Tab-separated table of C-alpha atoms in Angstrom:
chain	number	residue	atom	x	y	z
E	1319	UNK	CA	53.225	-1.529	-16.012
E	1320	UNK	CA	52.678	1.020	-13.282
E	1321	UNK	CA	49.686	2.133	-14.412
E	1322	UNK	CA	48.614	-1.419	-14.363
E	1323	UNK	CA	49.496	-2.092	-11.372
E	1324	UNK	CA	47.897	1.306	-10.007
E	1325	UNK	CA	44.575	0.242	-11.502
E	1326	UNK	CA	45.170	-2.730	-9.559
E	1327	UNK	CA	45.494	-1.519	-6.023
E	1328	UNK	CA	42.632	0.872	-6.627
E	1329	UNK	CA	39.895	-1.882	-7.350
E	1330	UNK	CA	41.565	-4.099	-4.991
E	1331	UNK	CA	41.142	-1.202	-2.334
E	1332	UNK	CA	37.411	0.173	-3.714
E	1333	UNK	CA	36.412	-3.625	-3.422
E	1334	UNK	CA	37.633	-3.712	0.631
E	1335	UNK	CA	35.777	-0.935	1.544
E	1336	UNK	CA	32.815	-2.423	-0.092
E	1337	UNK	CA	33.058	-5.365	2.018
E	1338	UNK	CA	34.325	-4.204	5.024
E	1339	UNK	CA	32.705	-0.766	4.965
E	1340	UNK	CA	29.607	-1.232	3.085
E	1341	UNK	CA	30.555	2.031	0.992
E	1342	UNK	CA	28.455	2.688	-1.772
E	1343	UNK	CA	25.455	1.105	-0.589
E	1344	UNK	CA	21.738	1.444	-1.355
E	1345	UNK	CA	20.055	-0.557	0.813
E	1346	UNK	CA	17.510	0.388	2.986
E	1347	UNK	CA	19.192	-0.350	6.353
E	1348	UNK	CA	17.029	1.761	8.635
E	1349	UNK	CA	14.026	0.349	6.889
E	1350	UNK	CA	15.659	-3.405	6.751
E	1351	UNK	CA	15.838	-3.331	10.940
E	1352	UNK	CA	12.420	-1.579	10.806
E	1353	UNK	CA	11.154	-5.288	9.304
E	1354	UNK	CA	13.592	-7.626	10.897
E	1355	UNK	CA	12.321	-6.125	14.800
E	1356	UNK	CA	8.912	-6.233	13.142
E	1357	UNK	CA	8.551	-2.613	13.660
E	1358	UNK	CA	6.805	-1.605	9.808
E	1359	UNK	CA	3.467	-0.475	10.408
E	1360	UNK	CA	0.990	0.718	8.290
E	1361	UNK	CA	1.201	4.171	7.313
E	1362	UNK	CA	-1.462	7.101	9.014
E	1363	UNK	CA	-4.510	7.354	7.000
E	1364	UNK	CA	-6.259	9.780	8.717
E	1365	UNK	CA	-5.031	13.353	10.692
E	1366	UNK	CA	-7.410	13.233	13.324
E	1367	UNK	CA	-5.827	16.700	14.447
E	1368	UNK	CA	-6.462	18.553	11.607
E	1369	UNK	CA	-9.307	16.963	10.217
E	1370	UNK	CA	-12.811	19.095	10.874
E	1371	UNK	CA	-15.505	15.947	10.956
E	1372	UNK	CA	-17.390	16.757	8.817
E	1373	UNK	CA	-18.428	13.359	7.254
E	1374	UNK	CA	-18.076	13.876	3.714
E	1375	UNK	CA	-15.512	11.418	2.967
E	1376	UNK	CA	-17.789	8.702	4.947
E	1377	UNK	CA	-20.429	10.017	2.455
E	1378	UNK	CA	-18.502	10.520	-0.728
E	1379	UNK	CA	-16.550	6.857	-0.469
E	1380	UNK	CA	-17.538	4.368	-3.185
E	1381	UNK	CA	-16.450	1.418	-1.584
E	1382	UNK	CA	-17.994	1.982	2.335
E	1383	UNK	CA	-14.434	1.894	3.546
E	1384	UNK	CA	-14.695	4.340	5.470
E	1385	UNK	CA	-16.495	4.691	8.637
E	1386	UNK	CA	-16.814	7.453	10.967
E	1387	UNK	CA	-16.056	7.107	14.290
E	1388	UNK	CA	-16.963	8.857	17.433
E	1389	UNK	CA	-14.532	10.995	19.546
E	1390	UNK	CA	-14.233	10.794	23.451
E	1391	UNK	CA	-14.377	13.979	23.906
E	1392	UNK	CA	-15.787	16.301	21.345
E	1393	UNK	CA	-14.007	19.626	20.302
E	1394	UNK	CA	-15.061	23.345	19.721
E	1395	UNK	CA	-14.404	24.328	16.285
E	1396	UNK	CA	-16.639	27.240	15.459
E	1397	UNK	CA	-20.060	28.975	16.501
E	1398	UNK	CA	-22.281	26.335	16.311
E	1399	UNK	CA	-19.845	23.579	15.092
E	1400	UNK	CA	-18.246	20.744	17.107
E	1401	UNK	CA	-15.941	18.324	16.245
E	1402	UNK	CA	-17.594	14.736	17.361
E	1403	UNK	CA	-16.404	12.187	14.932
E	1404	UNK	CA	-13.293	11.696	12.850
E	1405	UNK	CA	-12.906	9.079	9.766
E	1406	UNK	CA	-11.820	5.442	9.876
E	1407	UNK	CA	-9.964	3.802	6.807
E	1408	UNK	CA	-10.494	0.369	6.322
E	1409	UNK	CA	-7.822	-0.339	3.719
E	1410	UNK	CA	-9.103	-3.544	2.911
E	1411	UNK	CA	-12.255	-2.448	1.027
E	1412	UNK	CA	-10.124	0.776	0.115
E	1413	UNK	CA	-9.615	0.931	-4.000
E	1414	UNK	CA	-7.600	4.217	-3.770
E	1415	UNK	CA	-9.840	6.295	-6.045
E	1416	UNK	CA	-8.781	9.290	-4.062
E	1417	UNK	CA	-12.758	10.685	-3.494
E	1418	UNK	CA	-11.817	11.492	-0.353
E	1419	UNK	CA	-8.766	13.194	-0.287
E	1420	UNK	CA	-10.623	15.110	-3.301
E	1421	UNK	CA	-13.430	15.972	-1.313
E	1422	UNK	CA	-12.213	17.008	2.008
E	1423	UNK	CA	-12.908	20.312	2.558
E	1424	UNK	CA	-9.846	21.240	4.092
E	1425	UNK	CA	-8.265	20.449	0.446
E	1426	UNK	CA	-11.159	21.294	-1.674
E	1427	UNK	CA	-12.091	24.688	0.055
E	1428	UNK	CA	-9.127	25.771	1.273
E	1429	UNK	CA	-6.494	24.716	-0.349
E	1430	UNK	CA	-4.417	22.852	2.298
E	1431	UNK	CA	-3.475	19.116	2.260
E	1432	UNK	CA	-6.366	16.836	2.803
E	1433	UNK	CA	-6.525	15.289	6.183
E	1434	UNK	CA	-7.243	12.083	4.577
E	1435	UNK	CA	-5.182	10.081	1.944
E	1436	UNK	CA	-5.361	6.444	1.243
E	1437	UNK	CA	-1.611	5.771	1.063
E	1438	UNK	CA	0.051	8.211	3.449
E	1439	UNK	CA	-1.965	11.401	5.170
E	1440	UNK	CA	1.670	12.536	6.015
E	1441	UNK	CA	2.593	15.219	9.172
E	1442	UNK	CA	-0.501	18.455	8.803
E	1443	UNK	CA	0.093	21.243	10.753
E	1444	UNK	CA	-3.223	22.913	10.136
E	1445	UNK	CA	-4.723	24.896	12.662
E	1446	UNK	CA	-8.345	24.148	11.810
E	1447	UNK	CA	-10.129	26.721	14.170
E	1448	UNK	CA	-8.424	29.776	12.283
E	1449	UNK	CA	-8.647	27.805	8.668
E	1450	UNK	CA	-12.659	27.788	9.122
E	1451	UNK	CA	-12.902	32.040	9.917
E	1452	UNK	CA	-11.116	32.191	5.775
E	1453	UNK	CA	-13.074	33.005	2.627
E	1454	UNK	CA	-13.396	30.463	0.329
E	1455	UNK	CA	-12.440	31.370	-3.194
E	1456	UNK	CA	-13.715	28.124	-5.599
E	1457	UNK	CA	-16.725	28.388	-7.933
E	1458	UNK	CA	-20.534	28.377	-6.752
E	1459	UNK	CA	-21.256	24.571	-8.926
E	1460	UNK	CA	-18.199	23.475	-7.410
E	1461	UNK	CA	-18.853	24.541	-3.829
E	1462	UNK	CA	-22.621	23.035	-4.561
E	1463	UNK	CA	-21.443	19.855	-5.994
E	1464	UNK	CA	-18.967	19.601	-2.801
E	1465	UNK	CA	-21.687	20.081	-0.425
E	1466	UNK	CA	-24.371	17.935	-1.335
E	1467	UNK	CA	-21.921	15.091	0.241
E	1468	UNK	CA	-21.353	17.199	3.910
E	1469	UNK	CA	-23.539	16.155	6.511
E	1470	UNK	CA	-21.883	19.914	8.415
E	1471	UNK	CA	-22.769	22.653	5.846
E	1472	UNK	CA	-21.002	24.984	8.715
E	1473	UNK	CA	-17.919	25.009	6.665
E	1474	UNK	CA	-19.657	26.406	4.292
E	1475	UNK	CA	-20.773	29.491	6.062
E	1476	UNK	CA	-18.197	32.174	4.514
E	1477	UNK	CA	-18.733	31.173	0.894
E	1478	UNK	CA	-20.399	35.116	0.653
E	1479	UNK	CA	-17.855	36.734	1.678
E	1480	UNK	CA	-15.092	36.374	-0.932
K	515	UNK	CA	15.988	-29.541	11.740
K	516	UNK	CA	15.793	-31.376	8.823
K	517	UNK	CA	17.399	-30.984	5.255
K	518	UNK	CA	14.338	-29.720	3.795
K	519	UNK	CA	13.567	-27.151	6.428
K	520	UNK	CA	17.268	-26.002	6.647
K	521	UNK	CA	17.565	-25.434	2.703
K	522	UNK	CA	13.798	-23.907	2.613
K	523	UNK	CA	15.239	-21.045	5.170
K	524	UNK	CA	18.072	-20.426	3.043
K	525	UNK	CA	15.691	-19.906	-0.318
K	526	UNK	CA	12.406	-19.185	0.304
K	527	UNK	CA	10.757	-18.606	-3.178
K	528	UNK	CA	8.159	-16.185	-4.361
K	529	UNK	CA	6.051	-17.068	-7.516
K	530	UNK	CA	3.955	-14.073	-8.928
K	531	UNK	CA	1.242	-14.527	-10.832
K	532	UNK	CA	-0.815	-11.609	-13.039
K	533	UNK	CA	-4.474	-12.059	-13.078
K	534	UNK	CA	-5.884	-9.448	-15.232
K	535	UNK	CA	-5.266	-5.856	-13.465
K	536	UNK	CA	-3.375	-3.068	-14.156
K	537	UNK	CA	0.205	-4.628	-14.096
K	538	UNK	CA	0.700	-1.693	-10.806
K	539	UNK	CA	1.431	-4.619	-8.564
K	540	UNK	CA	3.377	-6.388	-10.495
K	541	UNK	CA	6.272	-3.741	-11.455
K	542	UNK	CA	5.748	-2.382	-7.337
K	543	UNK	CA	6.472	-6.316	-6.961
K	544	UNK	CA	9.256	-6.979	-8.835
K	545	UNK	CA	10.716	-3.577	-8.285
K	546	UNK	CA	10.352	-4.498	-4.150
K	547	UNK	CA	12.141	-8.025	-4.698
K	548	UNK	CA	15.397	-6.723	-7.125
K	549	UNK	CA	15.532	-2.787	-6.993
K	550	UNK	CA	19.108	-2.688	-4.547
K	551	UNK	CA	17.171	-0.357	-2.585
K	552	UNK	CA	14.204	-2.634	-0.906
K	553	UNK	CA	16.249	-5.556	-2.099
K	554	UNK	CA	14.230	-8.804	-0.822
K	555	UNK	CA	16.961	-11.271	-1.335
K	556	UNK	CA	19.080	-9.929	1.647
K	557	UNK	CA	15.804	-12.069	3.626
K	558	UNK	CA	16.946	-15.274	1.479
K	559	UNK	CA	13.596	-14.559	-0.681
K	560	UNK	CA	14.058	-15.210	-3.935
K	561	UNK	CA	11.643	-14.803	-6.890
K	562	UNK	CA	11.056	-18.353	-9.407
K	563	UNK	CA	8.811	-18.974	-12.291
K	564	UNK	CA	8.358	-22.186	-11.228
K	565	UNK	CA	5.615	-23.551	-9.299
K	566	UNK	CA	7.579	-26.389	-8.355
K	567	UNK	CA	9.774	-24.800	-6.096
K	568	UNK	CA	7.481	-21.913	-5.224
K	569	UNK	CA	6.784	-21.394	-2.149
K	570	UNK	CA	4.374	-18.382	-1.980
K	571	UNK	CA	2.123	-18.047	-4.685
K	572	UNK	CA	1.579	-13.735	-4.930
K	573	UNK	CA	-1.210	-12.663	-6.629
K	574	UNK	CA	-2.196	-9.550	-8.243
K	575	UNK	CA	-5.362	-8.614	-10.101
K	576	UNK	CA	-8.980	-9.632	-9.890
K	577	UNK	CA	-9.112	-13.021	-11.562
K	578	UNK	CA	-10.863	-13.097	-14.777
K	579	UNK	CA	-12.791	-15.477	-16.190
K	580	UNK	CA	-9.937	-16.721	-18.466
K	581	UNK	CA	-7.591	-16.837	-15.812
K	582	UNK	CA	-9.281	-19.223	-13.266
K	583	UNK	CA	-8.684	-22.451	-14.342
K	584	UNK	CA	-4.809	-21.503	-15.131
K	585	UNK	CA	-4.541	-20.099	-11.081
K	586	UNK	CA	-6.210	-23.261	-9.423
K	587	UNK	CA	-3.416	-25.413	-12.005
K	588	UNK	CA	-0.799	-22.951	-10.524
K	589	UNK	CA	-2.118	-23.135	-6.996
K	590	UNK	CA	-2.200	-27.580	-7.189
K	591	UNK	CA	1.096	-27.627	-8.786
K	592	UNK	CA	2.945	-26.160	-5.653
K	593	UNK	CA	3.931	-28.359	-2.973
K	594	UNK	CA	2.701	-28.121	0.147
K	595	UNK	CA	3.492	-26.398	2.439
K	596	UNK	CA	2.795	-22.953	0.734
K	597	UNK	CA	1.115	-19.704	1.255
K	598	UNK	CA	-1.138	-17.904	-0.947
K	599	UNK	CA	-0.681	-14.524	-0.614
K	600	UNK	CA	-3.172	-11.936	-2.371
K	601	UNK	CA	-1.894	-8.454	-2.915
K	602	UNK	CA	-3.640	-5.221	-4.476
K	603	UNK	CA	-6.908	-3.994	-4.105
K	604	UNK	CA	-7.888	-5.827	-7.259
K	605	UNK	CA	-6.637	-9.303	-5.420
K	606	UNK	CA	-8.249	-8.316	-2.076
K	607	UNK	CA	-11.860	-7.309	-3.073
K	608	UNK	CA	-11.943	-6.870	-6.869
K	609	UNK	CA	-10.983	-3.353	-6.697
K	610	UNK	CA	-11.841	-0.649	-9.819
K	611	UNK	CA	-13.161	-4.113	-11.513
K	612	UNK	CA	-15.032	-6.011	-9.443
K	613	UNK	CA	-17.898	-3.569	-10.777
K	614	UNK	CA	-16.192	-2.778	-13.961
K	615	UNK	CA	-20.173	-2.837	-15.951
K	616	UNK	CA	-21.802	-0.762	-12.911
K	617	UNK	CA	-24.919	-2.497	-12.088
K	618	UNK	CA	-24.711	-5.607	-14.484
K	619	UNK	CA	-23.506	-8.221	-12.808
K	620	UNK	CA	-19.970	-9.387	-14.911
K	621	UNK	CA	-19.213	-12.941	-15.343
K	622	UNK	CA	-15.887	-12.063	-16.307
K	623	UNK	CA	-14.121	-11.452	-12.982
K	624	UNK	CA	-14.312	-14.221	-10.946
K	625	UNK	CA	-12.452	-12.365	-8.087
K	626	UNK	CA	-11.361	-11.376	-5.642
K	627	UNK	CA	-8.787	-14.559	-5.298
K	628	UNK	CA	-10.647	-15.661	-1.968
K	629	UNK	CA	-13.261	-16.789	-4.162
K	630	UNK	CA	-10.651	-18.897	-6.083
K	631	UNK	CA	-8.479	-20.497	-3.943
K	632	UNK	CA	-7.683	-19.984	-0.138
K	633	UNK	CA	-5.679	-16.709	0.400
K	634	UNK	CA	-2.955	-16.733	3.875
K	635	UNK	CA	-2.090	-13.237	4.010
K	636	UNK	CA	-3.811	-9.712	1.817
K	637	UNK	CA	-1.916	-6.685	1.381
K	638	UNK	CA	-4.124	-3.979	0.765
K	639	UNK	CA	-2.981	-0.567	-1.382
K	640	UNK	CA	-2.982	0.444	-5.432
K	641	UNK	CA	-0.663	-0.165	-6.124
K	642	UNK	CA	1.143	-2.014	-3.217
K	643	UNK	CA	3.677	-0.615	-1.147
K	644	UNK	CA	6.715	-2.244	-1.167
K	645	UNK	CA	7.365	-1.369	2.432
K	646	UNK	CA	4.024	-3.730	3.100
K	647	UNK	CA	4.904	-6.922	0.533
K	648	UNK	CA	8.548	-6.423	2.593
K	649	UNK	CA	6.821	-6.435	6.004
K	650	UNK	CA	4.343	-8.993	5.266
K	651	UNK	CA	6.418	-11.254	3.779
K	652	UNK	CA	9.215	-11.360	6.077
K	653	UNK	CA	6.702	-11.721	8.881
K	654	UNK	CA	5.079	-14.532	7.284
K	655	UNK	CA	8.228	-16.634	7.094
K	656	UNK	CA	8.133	-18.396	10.370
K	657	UNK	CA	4.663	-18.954	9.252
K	658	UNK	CA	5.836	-21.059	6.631
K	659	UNK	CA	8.486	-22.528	8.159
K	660	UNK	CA	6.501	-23.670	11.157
K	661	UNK	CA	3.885	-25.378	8.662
């Protein structure tokens, strides 16, 4: 009878600090204010910081949903390379095939994360002028298969010297 | 405020409908409207397979051939108002199968749904994320409402 009655009290108390408290809950709640202030937007495509401009996602995309676009200001990368344009994702002609994020050099070459992705490019910190001066170390088809779709073949320039 | 528009804001219903596709959406879908964590019914948005008291018609997947006549039934059968929303890139612009025989042009996909019937709102992404059918949804409530 006491245990019974124990058992009791304890769902009778688990169940008022579910109401009351909202213990034990999974919902979203940052993410349900996010909608109900209309805050959601659409997640960063693009890295424009870390990404090098070199076109061949523009190229590479099957679709045309991407479009490169030009930069204010254009940036100093490397002797004899300037960063003028960075990529655009439309995402409605975007069928996530993921030639892009494959292709980027930053990913192919070197190894880092792509600056593009069509669901989420997530936070880079990439620091692209001292990523350029590295060796590459991928295979000569693979580096010539990569590079028929750069318009920049600058990137290219210390394929020799691993 | 009438009776009708007072119970539609208390039970807004969502009718999905598969079109050929992957089946991505769909589980992203349903997963987004029960799964605790997105949890769409805490916006009164409830998921029916009935077009009768559907209120937005989802759909997923370029439409094929077989499926068009079955949509536009679907599509008549709900009352106005209603909003057709199209989500996926298969439901936006035909996606991996809008040019599923290369070159050839394919008389089975009749996509994207624009084609088919009028679409309200597109939510791009393969599959869908269900922070965007959440968002987009929600936001196109007062739509609805207002119509």
């Amino acid at each position: 009878m006491r245990n019974l009655i124990r058992i009791v009290l304890e769902g009778a108390f688990s169940n008022f600090k579910r109401i009351f408290f909202a213990k034990d809950r999974v919902t979203d709640m940052e993410l349900r204010n996010a909608i109900l202030n209309g805050e959601v937007v659409p997640d960063p495509k693009v890295a424009e910081k870390a990404c090098i401009g070199c076109g061949g996602c523009a190229n590479v995309c099957p679709t045309g949903a991407i479009e490169m676009k030009k930069l204010n200001s254009s940036e100093w990368l490397a002797v004899g390379w300037a960063k003028t344009e960075i990529p655009e994702l439309n995402s409605l002609k975007c069928v996530n095939c993921y030639h892009c994020h494959d292709f980027c050099p930053v990913y192919a070459l070197f190894g880092e994360p792509a600056t593009i992705h069509p669901n989420d490019v997530g936070e880079l910190e990439v620091n692209v002028n001292d990523l350029i001066e590295e060796p590459i170390k991928i295979s000569e088809d693979k580096i010539n298969y990569i590079s028929q779709y750069l318009s920049d073949k600058t990137v290219l320039k210390n394929k020799k010297s691993k | 405020m009438g009776i009708k528009s007072f119970s539609r804001k208390r039970a807004i219903h969502i009718m999905l409908v598969y079109t050929g596709g992957c089946n991505g959406c769909d589980i992203e879908i349903v997963n987004a409207v029960l799964s605790p964590k997105y949890d769409i019914e805490q916006y009164n948005v409830f998921l029916t397979w009935n077009p009768r008291e559907a209120d937005i018609l989802v759909v997923t997947g370029p439409v094929t051939r077989f499926n068009e006549d079955p949509l536009i039934k679907i599509y008549e059968s709900i009352p106005d108002p209603k909003l057709v929303v199209a989500a996926g890139a298969c439901a936006v612009m035909g996606g991996v199968y809008k040019n599923i025989h290369g070159d050839i042009p394919s008389e089975e996909i009749m996509g994207p749904v624009d084609n088919v019937i009028p679409v309200d709102a597109k939510i791009p992404g393969c599959a869908v994320r269900p922070k965007d059918i959440l968002s987009g949804v929600v936001a196109s409530l007062p739509v609805l409402l207002d119509k």
